[in-house]
Short mmCIF file of N, CA and C in Angstrom, two decimals:
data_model
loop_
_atom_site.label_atom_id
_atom_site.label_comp_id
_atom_site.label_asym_id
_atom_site.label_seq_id
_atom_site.Cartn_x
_atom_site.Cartn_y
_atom_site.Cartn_z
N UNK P 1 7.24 4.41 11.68
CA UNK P 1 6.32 3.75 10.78
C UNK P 1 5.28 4.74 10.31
N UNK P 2 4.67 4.60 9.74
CA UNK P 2 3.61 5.03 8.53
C UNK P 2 2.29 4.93 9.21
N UNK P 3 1.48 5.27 7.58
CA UNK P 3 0.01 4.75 8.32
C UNK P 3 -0.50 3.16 8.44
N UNK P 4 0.51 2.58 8.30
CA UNK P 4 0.45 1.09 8.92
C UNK P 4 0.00 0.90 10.52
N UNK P 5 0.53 1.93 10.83
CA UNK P 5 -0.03 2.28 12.27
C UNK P 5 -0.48 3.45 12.99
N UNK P 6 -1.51 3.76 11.72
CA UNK P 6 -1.84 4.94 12.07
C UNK P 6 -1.91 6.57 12.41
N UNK P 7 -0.89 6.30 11.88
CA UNK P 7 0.36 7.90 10.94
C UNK P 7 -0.47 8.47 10.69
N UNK P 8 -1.14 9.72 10.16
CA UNK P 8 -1.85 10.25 9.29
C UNK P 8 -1.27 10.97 8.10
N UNK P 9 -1.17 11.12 6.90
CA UNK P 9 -0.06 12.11 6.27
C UNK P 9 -0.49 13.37 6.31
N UNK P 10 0.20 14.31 7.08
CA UNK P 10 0.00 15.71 6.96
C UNK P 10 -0.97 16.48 5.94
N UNK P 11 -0.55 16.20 4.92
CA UNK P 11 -0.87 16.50 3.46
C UNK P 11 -2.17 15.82 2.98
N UNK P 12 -2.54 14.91 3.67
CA UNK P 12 -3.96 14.78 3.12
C UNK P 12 -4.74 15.15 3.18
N UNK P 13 -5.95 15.86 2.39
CA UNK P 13 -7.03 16.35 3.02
C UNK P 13 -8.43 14.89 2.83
N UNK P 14 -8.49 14.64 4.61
CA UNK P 14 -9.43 13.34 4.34
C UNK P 14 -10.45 13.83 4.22
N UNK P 15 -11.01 15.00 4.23
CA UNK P 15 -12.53 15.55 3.30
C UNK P 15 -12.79 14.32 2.15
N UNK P 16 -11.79 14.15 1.44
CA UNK P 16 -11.87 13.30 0.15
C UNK P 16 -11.78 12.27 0.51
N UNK P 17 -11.88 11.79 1.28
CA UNK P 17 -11.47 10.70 1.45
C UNK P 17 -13.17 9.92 2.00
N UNK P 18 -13.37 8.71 1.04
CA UNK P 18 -14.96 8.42 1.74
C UNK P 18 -14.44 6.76 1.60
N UNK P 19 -13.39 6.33 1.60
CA UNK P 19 -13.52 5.09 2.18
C UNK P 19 -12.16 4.33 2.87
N UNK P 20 -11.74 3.91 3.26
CA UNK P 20 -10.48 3.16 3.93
C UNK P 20 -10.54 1.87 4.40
N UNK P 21 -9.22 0.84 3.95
CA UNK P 21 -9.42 -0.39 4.02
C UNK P 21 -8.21 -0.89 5.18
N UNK P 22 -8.40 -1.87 5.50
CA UNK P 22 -7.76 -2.55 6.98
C UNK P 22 -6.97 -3.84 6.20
N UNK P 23 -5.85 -3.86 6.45
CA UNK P 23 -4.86 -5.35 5.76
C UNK P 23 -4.07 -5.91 6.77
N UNK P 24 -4.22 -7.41 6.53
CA UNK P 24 -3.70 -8.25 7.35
C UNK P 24 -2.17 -8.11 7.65
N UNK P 25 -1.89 -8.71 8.39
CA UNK P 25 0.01 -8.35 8.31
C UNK P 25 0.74 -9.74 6.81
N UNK P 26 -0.13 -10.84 7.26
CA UNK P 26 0.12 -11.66 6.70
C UNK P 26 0.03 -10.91 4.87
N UNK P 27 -1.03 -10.16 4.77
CA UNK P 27 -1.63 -9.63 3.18
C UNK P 27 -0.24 -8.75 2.90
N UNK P 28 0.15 -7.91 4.06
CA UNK P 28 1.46 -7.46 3.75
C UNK P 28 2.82 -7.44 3.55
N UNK P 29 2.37 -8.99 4.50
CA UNK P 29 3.99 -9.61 3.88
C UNK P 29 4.00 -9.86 2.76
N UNK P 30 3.01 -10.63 1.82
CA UNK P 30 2.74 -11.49 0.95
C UNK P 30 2.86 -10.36 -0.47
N UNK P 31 2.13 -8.57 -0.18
CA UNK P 31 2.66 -7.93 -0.99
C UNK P 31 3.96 -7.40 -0.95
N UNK P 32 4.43 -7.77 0.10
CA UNK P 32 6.00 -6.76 -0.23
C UNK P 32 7.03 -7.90 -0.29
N UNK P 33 6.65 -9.38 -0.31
CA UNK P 33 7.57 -10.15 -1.13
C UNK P 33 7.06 -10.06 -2.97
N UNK P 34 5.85 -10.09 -3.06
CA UNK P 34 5.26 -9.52 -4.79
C UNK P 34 6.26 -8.67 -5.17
N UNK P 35 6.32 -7.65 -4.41
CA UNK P 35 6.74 -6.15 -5.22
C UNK P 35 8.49 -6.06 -4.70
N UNK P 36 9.21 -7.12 -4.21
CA UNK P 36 10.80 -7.51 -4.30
C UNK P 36 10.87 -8.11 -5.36
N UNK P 37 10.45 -9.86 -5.24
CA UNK P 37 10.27 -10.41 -6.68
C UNK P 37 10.29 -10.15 -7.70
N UNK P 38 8.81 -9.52 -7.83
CA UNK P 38 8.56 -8.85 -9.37
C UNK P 38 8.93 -8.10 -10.08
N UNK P 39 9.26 -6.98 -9.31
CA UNK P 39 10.19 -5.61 -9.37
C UNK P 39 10.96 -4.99 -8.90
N UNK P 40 11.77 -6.13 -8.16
CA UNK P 40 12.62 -5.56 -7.88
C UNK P 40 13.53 -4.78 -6.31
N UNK P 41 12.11 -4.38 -5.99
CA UNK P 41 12.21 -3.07 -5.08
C UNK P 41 11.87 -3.90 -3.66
N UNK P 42 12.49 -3.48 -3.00
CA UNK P 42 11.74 -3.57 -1.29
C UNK P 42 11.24 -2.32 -0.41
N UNK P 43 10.08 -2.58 -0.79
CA UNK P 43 8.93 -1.32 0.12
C UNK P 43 9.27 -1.36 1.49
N UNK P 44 8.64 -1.06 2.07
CA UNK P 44 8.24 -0.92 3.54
C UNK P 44 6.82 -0.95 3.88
N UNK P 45 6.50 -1.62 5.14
CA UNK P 45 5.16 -2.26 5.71
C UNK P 45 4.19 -1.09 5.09
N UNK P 46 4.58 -0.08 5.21
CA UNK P 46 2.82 0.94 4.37
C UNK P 46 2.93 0.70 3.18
N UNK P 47 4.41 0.75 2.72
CA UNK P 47 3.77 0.71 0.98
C UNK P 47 2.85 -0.38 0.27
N UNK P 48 3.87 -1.53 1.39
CA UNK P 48 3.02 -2.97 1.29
C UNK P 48 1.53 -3.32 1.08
N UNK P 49 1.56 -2.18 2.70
CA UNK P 49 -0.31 -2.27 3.11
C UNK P 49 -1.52 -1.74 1.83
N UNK P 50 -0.54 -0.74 1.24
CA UNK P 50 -1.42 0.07 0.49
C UNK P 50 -1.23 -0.46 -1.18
N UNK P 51 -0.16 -1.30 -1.38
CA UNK P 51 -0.25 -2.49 -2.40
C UNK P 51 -0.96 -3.24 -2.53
N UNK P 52 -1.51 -3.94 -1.23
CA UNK P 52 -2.24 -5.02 -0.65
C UNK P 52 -3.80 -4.44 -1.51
N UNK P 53 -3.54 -3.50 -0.65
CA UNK P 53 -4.78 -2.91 -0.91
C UNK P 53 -5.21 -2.57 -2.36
N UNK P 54 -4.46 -1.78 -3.04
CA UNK P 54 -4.55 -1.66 -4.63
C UNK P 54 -4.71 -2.76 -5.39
N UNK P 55 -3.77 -4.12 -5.06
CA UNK P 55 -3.77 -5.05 -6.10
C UNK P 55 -5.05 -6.14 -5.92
N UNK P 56 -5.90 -5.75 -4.16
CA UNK P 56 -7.34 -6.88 -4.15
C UNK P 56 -8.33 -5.58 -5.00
N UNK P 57 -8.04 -4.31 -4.89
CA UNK P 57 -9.10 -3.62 -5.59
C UNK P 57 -9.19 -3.74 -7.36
N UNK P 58 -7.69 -3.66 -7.64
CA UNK P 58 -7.70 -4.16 -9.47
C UNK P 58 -8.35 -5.40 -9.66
N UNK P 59 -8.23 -6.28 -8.57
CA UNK P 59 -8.73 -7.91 -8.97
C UNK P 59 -10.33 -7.35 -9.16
N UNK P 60 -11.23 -6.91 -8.62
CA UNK P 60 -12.54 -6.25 -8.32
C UNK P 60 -13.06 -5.38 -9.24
N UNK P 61 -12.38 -4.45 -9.70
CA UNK P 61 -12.43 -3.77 -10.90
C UNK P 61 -12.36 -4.32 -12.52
N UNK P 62 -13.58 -3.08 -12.86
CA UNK P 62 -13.70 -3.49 -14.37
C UNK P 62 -12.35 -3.23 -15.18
N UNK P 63 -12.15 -3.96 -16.17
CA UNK P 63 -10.97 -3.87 -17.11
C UNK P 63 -10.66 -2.47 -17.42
N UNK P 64 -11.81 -1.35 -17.18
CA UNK P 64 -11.38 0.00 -17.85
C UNK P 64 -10.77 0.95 -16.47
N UNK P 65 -10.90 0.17 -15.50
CA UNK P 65 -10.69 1.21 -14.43
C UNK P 65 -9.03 0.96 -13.94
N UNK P 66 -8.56 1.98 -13.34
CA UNK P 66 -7.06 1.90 -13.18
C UNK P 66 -7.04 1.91 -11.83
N UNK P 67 -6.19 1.82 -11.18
CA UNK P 67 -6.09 1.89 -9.55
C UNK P 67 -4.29 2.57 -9.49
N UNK P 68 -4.21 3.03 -8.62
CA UNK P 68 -3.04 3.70 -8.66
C UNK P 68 -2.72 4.01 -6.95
N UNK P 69 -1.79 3.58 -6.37
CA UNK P 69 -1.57 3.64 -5.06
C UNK P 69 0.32 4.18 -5.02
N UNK P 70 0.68 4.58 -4.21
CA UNK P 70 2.10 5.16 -3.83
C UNK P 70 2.87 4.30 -2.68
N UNK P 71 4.32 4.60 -2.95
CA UNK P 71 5.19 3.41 -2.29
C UNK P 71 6.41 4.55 -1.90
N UNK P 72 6.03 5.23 -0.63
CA UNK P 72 6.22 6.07 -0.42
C UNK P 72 7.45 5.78 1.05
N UNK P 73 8.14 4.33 1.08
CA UNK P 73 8.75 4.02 1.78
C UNK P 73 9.77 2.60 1.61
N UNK P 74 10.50 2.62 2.23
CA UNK P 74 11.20 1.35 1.45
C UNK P 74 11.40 0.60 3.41
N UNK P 75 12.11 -1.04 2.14
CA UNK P 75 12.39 -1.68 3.54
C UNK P 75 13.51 -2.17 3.84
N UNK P 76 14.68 -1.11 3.49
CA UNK P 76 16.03 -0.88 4.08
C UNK P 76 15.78 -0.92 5.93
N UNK P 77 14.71 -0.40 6.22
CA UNK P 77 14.69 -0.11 7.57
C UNK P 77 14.39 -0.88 8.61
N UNK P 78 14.11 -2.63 7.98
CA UNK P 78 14.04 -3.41 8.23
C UNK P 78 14.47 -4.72 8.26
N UNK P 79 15.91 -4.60 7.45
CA UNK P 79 16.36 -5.19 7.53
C UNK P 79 17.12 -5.84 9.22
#
């Protein structure tokens, strides 16, 4: 698993990094049935988490701002 549980990605430098958010399991089921549905695809629990996360921050955000998050896992592995 991912940083769903605390993975870190190699490649990040968290210097940049000045904030991080915590998602329910329930918030993650609920995005990674969204993002089968809608499009198609079946993520996996981080991509979910970090969907979760992107799609309560667009709700929050002004109309000009973009949000952009990565789905950097699928959920073949869970079946």
């Amino acid at each position: 698993e991912g940083m769903s549980v605390g993975v870190k990605p190699p490649l990040l430098d968290w210097q940049l990094v000045n904030r991080t958010a915590s998602v329910t399991v329930d918030a993650m089921l609920q995005a990674q049935q969204w993002m089968a549905t809608c499009c198609g695809f079946m993520v996996g629990k981080t991509s979910a988490a970090c969907l979760a996360v992107a799609r309560s921050q667009a709700l929050e955000s002004t109309p000009w701002c973009r949000v952009l998050t990565l789905a950097y896992d699928h959920g073949l592995w869970y079946r």
